[in-house]
Short mmCIF file of C-alpha atoms in Angstrom, two decimals:
data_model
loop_
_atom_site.label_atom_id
_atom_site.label_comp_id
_atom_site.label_asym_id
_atom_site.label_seq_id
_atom_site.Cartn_x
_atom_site.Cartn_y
_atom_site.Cartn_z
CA UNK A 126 -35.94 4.15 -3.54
CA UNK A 127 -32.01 2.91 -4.06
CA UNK A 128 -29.65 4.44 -1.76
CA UNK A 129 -27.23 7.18 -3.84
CA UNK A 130 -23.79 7.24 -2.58
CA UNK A 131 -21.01 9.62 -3.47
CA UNK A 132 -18.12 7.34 -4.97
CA UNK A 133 -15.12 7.81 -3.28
CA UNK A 134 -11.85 7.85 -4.89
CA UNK A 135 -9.39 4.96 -4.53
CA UNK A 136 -5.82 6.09 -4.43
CA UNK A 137 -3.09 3.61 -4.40
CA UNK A 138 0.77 3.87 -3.67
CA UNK A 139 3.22 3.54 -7.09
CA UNK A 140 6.67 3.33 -5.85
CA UNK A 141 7.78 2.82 -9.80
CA UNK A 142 6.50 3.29 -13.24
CA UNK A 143 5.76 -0.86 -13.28
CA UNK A 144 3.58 -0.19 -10.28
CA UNK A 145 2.00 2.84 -11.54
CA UNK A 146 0.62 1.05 -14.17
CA UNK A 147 -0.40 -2.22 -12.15
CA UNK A 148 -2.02 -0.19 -10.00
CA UNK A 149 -4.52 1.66 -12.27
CA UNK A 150 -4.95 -1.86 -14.06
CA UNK A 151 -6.62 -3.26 -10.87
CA UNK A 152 -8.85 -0.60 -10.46
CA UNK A 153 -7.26 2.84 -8.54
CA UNK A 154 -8.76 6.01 -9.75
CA UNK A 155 -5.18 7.58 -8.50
CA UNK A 156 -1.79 7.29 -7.58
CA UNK A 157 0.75 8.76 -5.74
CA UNK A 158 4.40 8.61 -6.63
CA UNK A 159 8.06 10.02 -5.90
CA UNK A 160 10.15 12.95 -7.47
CA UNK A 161 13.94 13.00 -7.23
CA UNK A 162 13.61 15.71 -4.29
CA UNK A 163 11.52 16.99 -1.58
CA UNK A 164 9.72 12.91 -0.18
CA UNK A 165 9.92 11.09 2.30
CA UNK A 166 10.55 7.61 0.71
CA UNK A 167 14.55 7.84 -0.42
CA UNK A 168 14.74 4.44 -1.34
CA UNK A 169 11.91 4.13 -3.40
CA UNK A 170 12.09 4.08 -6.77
CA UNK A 171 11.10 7.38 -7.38
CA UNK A 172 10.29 9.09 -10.52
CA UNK A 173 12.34 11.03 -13.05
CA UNK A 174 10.38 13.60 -14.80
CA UNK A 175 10.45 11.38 -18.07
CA UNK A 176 8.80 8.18 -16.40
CA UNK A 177 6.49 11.06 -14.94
CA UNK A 178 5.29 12.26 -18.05
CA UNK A 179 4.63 8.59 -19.23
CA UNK A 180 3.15 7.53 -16.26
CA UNK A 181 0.45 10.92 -16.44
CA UNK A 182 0.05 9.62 -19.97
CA UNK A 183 -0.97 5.93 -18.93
CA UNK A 184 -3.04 7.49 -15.95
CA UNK A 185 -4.77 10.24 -17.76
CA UNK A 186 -5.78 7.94 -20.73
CA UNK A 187 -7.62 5.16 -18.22
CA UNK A 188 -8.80 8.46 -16.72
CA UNK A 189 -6.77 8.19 -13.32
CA UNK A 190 -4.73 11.07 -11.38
CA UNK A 191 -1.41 11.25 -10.38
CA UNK A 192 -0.37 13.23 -7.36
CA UNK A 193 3.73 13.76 -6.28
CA UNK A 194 4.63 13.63 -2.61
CA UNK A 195 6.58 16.67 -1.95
CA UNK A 196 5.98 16.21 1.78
CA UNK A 197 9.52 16.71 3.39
CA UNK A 198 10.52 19.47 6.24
CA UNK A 199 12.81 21.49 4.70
CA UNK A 200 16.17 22.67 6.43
CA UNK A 201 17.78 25.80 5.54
CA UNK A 202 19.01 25.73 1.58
CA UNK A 203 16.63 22.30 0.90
CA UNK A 204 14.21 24.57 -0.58
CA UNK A 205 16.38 25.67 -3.62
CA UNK A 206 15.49 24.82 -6.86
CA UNK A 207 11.35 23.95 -5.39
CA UNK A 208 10.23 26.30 -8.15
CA UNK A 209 11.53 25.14 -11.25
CA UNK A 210 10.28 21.55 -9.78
CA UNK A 211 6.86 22.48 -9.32
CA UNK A 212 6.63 24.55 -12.52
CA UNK A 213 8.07 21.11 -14.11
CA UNK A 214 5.58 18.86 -12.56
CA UNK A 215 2.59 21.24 -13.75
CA UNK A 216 4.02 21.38 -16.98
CA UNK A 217 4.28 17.85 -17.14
CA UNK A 218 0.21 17.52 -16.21
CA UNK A 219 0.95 16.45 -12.61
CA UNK A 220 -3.01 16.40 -10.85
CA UNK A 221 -1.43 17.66 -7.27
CA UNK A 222 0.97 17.39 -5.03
CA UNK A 223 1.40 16.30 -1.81
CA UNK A 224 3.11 18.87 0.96
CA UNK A 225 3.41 19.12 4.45
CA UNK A 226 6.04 22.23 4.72
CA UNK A 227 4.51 25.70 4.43
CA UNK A 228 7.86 27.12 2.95
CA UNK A 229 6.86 24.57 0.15
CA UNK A 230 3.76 25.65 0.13
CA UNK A 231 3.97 29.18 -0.69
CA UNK A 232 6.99 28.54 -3.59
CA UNK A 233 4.09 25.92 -5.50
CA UNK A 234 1.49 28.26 -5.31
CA UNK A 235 3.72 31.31 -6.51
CA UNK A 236 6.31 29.53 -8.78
CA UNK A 237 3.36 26.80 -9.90
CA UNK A 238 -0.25 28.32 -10.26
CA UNK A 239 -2.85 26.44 -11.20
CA UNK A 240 -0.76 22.84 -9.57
CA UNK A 241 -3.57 21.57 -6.81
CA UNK A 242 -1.90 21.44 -3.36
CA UNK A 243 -2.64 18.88 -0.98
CA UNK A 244 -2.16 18.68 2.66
CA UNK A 245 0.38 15.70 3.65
CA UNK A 246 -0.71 13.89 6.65
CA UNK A 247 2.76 14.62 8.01
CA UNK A 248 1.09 17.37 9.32
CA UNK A 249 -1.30 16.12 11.72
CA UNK A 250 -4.98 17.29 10.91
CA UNK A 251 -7.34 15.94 12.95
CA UNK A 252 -9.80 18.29 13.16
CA UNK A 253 -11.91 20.40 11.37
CA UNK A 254 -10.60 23.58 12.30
CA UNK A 255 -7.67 22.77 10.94
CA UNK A 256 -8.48 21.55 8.03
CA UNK A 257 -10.64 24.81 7.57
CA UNK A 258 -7.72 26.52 7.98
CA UNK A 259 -5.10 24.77 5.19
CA UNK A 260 -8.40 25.30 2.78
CA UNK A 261 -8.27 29.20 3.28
CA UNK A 262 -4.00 28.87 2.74
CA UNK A 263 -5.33 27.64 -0.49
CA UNK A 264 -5.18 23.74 -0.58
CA UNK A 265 -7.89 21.89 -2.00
CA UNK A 266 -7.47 18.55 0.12
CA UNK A 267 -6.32 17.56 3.35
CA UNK A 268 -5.13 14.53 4.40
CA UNK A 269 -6.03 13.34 7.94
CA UNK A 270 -3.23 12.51 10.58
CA UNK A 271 -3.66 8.70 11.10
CA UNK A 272 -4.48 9.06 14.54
CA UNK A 273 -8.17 10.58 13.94
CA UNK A 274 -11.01 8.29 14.73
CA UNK A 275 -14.59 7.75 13.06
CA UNK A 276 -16.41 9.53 14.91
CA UNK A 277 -14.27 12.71 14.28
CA UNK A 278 -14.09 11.80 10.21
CA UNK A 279 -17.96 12.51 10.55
CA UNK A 280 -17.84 15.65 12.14
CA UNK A 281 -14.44 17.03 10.35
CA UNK A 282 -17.22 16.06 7.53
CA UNK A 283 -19.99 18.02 8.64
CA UNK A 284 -18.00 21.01 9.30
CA UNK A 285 -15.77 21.58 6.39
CA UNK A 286 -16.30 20.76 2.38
CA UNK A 287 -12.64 20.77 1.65
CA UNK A 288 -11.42 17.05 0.12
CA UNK A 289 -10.64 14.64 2.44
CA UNK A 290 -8.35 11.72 1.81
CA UNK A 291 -7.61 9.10 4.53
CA UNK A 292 -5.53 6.02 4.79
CA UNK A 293 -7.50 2.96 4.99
CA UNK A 294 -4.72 -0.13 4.32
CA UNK A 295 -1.18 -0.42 4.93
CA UNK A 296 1.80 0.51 7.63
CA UNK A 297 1.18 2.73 11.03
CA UNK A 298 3.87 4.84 12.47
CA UNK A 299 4.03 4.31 16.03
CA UNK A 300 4.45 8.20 16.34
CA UNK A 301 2.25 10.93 15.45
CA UNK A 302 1.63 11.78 12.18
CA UNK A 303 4.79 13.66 11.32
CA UNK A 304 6.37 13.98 14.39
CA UNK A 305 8.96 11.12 14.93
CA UNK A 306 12.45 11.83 15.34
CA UNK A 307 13.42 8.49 16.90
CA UNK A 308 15.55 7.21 13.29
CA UNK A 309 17.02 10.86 14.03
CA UNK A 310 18.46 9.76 17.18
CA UNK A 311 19.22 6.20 16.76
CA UNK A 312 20.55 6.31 13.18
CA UNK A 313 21.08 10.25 12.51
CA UNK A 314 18.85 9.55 9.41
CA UNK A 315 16.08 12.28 9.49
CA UNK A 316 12.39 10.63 9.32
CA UNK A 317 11.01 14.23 8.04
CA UNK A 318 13.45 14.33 5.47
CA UNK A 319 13.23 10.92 3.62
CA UNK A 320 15.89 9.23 5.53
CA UNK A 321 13.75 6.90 8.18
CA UNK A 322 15.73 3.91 9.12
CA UNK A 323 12.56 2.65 10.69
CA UNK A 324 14.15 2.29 14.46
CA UNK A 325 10.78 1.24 15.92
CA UNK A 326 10.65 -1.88 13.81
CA UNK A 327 13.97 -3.05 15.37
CA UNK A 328 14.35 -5.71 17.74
CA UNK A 329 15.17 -4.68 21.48
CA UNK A 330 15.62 -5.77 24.73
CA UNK A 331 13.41 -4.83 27.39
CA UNK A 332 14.81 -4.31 30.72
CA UNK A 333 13.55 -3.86 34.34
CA UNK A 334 15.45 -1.41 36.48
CA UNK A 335 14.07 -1.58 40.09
CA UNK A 336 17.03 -0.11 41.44
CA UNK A 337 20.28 1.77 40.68
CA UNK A 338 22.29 -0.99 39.05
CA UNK A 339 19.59 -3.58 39.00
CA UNK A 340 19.22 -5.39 35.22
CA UNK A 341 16.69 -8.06 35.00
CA UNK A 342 15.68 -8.61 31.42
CA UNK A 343 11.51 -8.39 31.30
CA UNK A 344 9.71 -11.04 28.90
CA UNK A 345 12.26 -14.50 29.69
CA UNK A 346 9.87 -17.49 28.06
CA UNK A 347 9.79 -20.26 30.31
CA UNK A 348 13.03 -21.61 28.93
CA UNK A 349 14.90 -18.77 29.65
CA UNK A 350 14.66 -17.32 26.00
CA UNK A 351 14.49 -13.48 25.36
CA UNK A 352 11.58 -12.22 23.74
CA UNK A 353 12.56 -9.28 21.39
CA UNK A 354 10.29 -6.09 22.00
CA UNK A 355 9.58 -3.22 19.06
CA UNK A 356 7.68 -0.32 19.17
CA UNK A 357 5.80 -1.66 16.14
CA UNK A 358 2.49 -1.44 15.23
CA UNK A 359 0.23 -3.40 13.14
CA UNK A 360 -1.12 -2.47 9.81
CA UNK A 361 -4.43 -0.89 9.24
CA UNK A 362 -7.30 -2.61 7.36
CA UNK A 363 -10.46 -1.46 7.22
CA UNK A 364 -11.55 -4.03 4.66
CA UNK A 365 -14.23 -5.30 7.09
CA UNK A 366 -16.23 -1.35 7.48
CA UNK A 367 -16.36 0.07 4.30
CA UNK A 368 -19.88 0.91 4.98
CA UNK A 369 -18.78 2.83 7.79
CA UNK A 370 -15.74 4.46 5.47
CA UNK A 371 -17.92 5.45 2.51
CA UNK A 372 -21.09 6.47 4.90
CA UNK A 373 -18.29 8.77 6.41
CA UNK A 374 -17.84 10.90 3.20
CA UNK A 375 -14.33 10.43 2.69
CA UNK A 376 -13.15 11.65 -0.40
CA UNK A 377 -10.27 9.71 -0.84
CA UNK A 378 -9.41 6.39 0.40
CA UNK A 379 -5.71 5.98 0.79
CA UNK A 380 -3.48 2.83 0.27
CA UNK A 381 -0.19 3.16 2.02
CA UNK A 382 2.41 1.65 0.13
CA UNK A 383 5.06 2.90 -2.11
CA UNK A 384 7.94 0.71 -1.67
CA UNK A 385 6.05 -2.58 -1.57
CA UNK A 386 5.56 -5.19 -4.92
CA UNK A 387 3.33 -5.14 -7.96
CA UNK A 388 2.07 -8.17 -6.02
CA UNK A 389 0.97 -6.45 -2.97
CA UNK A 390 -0.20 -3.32 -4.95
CA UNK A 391 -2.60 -5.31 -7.61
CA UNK A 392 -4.03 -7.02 -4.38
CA UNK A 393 -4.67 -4.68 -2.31
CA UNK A 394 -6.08 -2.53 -4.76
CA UNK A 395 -7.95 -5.15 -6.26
CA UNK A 396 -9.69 -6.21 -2.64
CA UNK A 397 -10.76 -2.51 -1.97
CA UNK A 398 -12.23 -1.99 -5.35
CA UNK A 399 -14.35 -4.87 -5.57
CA UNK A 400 -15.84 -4.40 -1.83
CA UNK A 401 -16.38 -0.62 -2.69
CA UNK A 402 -17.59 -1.15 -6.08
CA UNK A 403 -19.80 -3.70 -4.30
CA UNK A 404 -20.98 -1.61 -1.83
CA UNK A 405 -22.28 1.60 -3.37
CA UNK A 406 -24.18 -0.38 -5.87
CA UNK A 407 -26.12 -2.05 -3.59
CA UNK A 408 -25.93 -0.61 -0.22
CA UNK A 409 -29.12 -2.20 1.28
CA UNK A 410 -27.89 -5.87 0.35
CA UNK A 411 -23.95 -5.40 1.17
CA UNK A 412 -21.92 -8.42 2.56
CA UNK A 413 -18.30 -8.60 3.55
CA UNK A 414 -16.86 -11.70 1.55
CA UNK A 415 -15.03 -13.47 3.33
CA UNK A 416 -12.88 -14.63 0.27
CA UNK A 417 -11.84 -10.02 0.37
CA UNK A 418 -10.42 -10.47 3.91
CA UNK A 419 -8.38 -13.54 2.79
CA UNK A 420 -7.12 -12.59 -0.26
CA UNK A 421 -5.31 -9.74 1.64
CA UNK A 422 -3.56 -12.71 3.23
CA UNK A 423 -1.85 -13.72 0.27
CA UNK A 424 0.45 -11.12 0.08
CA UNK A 425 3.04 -10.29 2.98
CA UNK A 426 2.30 -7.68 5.21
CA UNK A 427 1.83 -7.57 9.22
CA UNK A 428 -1.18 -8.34 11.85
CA UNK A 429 -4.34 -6.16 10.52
CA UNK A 430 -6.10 -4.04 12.55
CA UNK A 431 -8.07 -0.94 12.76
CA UNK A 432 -5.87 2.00 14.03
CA UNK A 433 -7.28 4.74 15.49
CA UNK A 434 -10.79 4.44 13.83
CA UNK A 435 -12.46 3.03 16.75
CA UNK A 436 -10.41 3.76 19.97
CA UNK A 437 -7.26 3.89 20.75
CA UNK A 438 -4.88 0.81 20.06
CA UNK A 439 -4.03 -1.59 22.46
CA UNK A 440 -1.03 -4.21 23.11
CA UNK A 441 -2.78 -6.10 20.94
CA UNK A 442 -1.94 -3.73 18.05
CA UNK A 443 1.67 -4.25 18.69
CA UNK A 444 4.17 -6.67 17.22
CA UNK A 445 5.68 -9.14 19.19
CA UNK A 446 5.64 -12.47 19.88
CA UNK A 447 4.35 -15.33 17.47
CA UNK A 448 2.31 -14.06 14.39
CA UNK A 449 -1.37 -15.04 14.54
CA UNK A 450 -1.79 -15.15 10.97
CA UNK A 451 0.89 -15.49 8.31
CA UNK A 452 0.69 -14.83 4.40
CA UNK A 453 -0.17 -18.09 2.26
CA UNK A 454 1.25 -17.21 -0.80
CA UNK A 455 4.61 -15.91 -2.78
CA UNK A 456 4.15 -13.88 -5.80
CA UNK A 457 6.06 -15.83 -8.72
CA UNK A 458 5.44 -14.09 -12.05
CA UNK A 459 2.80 -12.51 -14.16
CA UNK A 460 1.36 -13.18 -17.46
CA UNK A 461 3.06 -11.26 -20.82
CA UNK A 462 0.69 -13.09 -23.60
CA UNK A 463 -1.52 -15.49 -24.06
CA UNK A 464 -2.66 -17.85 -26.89
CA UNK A 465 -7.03 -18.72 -26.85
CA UNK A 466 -5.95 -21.35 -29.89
CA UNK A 467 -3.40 -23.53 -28.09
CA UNK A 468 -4.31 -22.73 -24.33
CA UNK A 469 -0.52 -21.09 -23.70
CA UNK A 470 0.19 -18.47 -21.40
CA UNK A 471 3.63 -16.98 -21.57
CA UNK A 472 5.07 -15.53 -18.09
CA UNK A 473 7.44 -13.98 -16.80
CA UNK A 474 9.06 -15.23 -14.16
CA UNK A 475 9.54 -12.67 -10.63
CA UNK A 476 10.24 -15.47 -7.78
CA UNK A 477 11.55 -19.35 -8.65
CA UNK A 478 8.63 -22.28 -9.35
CA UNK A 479 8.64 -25.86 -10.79
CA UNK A 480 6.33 -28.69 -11.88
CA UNK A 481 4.40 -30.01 -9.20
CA UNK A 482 3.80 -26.64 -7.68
CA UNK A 483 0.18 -25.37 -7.16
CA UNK A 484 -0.16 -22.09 -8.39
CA UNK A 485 -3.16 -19.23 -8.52
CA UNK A 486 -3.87 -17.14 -11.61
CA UNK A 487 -5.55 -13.50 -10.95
CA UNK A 488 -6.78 -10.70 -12.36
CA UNK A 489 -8.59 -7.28 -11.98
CA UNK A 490 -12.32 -8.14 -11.15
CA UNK A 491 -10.88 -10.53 -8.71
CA UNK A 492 -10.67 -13.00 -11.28
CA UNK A 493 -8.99 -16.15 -9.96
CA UNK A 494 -7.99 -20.00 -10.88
CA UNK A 495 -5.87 -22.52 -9.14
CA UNK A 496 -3.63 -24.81 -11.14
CA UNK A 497 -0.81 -27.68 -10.66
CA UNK A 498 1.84 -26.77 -12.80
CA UNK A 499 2.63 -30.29 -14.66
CA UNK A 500 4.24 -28.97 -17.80
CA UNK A 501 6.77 -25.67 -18.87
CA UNK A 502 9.29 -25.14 -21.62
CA UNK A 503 11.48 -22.37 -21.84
CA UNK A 504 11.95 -19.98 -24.92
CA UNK A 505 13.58 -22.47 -26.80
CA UNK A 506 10.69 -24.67 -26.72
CA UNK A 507 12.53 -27.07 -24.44
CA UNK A 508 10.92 -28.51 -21.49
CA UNK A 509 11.85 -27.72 -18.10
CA UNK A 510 11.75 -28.70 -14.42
CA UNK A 511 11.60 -24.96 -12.89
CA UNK A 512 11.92 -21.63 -13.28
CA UNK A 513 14.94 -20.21 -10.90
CA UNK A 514 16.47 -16.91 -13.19
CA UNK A 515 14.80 -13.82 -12.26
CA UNK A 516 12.52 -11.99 -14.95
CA UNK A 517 13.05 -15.68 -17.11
CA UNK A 518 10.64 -15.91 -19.76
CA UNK A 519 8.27 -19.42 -19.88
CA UNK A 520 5.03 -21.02 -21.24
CA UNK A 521 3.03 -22.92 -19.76
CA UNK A 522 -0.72 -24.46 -20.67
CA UNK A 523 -3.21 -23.48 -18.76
CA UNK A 524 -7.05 -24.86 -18.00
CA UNK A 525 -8.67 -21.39 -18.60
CA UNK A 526 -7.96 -18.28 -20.56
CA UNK A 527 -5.87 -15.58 -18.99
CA UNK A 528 -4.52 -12.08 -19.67
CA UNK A 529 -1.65 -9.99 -19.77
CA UNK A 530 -0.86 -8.23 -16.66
CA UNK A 531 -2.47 -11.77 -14.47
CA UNK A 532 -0.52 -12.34 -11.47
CA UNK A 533 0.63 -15.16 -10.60
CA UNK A 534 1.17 -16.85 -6.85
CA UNK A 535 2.08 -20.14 -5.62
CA UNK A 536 0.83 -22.01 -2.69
CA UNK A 537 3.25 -22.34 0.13
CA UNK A 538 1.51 -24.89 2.21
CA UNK A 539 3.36 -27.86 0.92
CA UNK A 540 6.91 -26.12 1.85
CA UNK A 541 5.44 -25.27 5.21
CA UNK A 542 4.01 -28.90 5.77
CA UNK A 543 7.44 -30.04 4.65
CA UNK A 544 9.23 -28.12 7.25
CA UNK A 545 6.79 -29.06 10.02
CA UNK A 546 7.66 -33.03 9.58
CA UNK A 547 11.19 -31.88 9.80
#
């Protein structure tokens, strides 16, 4: 008898309206996006309440969600004006919002009935107790702090029916879930109020005192040269145990991302959905591609590892020193039309590329096809060498079909090779 396994949902990051709808595209059942007020991602392009009600419009009619992060700590006086937002973003058909602040809380639920609230992992949760708790306050989901492991995902599992939604790809704070206050101390920019200047990604120096008055600078390479510490961590991938992530009964599997490119976001998103899609119809004769894991590498991100999932992170899970793997690709444009009669694909343009390069067409489905660029003209018709002005419109023939909304990348390894025999 074939294995039944609950789908879980995939929910992907949308720092814009653009991304919004690449995302759903490539195959999220959700996104989460940005109001003007109350996030913690300042500088991302976050939503107005216009491109809000368009992008619940795209979602809703490719039958996707759309949840707001609302997940700040509010100071005295932030809190004005949270009612008339959350009425507005239920009015608007907003599926639920994202909120770590009880003071925020209690306004949505008495100036918004009927908007879903959802716990922000801002606020730690790593056990079942409290998430039983936030599901009696009302909220219908809770996401986990990153720092909870498997083995306590099953048994927060077994122990509570609240919705849980957990991050699977993207960045790691270095600091609990919620709790950092380093960016307020190094850059008086408050991390739990959308102002992280992301001081633990900075360079440092890292010094030895012995003694009173003693500097000797730890890490000197063998020349002499100072190797620059950070408190960084690695991103999290869990591409290689989804068994273990859907087998857990995760409601929600979380793509961190909001301020990163259409590029990253269709990849990402198109990885995950393929290996779960993959997965729950055929549990019993599942195998990680190997073509999933590298396709992540075409887009630029950090070392990959597993977080907190199966023990605690090592020095391994840090940033420093040489990278051990480094992205292949650069995202160059994407595909506005295409012509089945004449073989033309217009683009355009989102990085600069010329005849001669070698470029990869993609698409949800994890369709893919390499070409050499030998030919382009611009919109006159006129031939051209490359492609340098951003959003530039181009056509180009290609060897197989394509559609709107294909990505396209180009290979770096000849600009690489060209650098080493420099």
């Amino acid at each position: 008898m074939k294995k039944t396994l609950k789908r879980p949902e995939l929910l992907a990051p949308a720092g814009t309206l653009e991304k919004l709808k690449t995302a759903i595209h490539y195959g999220a059942d959700a996104v989460y996006i940005g109001g003007d007020a109350y996030g913690l991602r300042s500088r991302a392009g976050n939503f107005s309440f216009e491109e809000m009600a368009e992008g619940v419009e795209f979602a809703h009619s490719h039958n996707a969600k759309v949840y707001v992060a609302a997940n700040m700590v509010t100071h005295e006086n932030d809190q004005i004006g949270a009612g008339e937002f959350f009425r507005t973003l239920r009015d608007i058909g907003i599926d639920a919002v994202i909120v770590s602040d009880p003071a925020l809380m209690q306004i949505c639920a008495m100036d918004a009935p009927g908007l879903e609230i959802h716990l922000s992992t801002q606020q730690s949760a790593v056990n079942y107790e409290t998430l039983n708790f936030w599901q009696e306050a009302g909220l219908t989901r809770c996401v986990l702090g990153r720092e909870v492991s498997m083995e306590e995902v099953v048994e927060i599992r077994a122990k509570t029916d609240v919705e849980i939604e957990a991050f699977i790809h993207g960045a790691m704070c270095i600091s609990y879930s919620g709790r950092c206050t380093l960016s307020n101390h190094m850059a008086d920019r408050d991390a739990n109020r959308g102002g992280c200047c992301q001081s633990c990604r900075w360079k440092y120096g890292l010094f030895d005192l012995p003694a009173l008055g003693d500097k000797e600078m730890v890490g000197k390479g063998e020349e002499g040269i100072d190797e620059p510490f950070s408190m960084s961590a690695v991103d999290l991938s869990m591409i290689q145990h989804i068994p273990d992530i859907v087998e857990s009964g995760i409601d929600s599997l979380k793509i961190e991302g909001r301020m990163k490119s259409i590029h990253y976001v269709s990849t990402v998103v198109n990885v995950y959905r393929k290996a779960l899609d993959s997965y729950i119809e055929d549990p019993e004769n599942y195998v990680l591609q190997e073509d999933w894991v590298d396709e992540l590498w075409k887009v630029a991100q950090r070392e990959l590892a597993t977080g907190f999932y199966y023990g605690i992170p090592t020095e391994n899970e840090q940033l420093f020193g040489e990278r051990r793997r480094k992205p292949r690709y650069k995202f160059i444009g994407q595909v506005l039309a295409y012509d089945e009669e004449t073989k033309i694909a217009t683009i355009q343009q989102r990085n600069l590329f010329k005849v001669g390069d070698k470029i990869e067409f993609y698409g949800p489905g994890m369709r893919h096809h390499p070409e050499e660029l030998e030919e382009m003209w611009n919109e006159e018709g006129e031939t051209i060498r490359s492609a340098p002005h951003a959003m530039q419109i181009v056509t180009m023939k290609v060897s197989q079909p394509v559609k709107p909304q294909d990505m396209i990348r180009k290979s770096l390894e000849r600009t690489r090779r060209k650098i080493a025999q420099k």
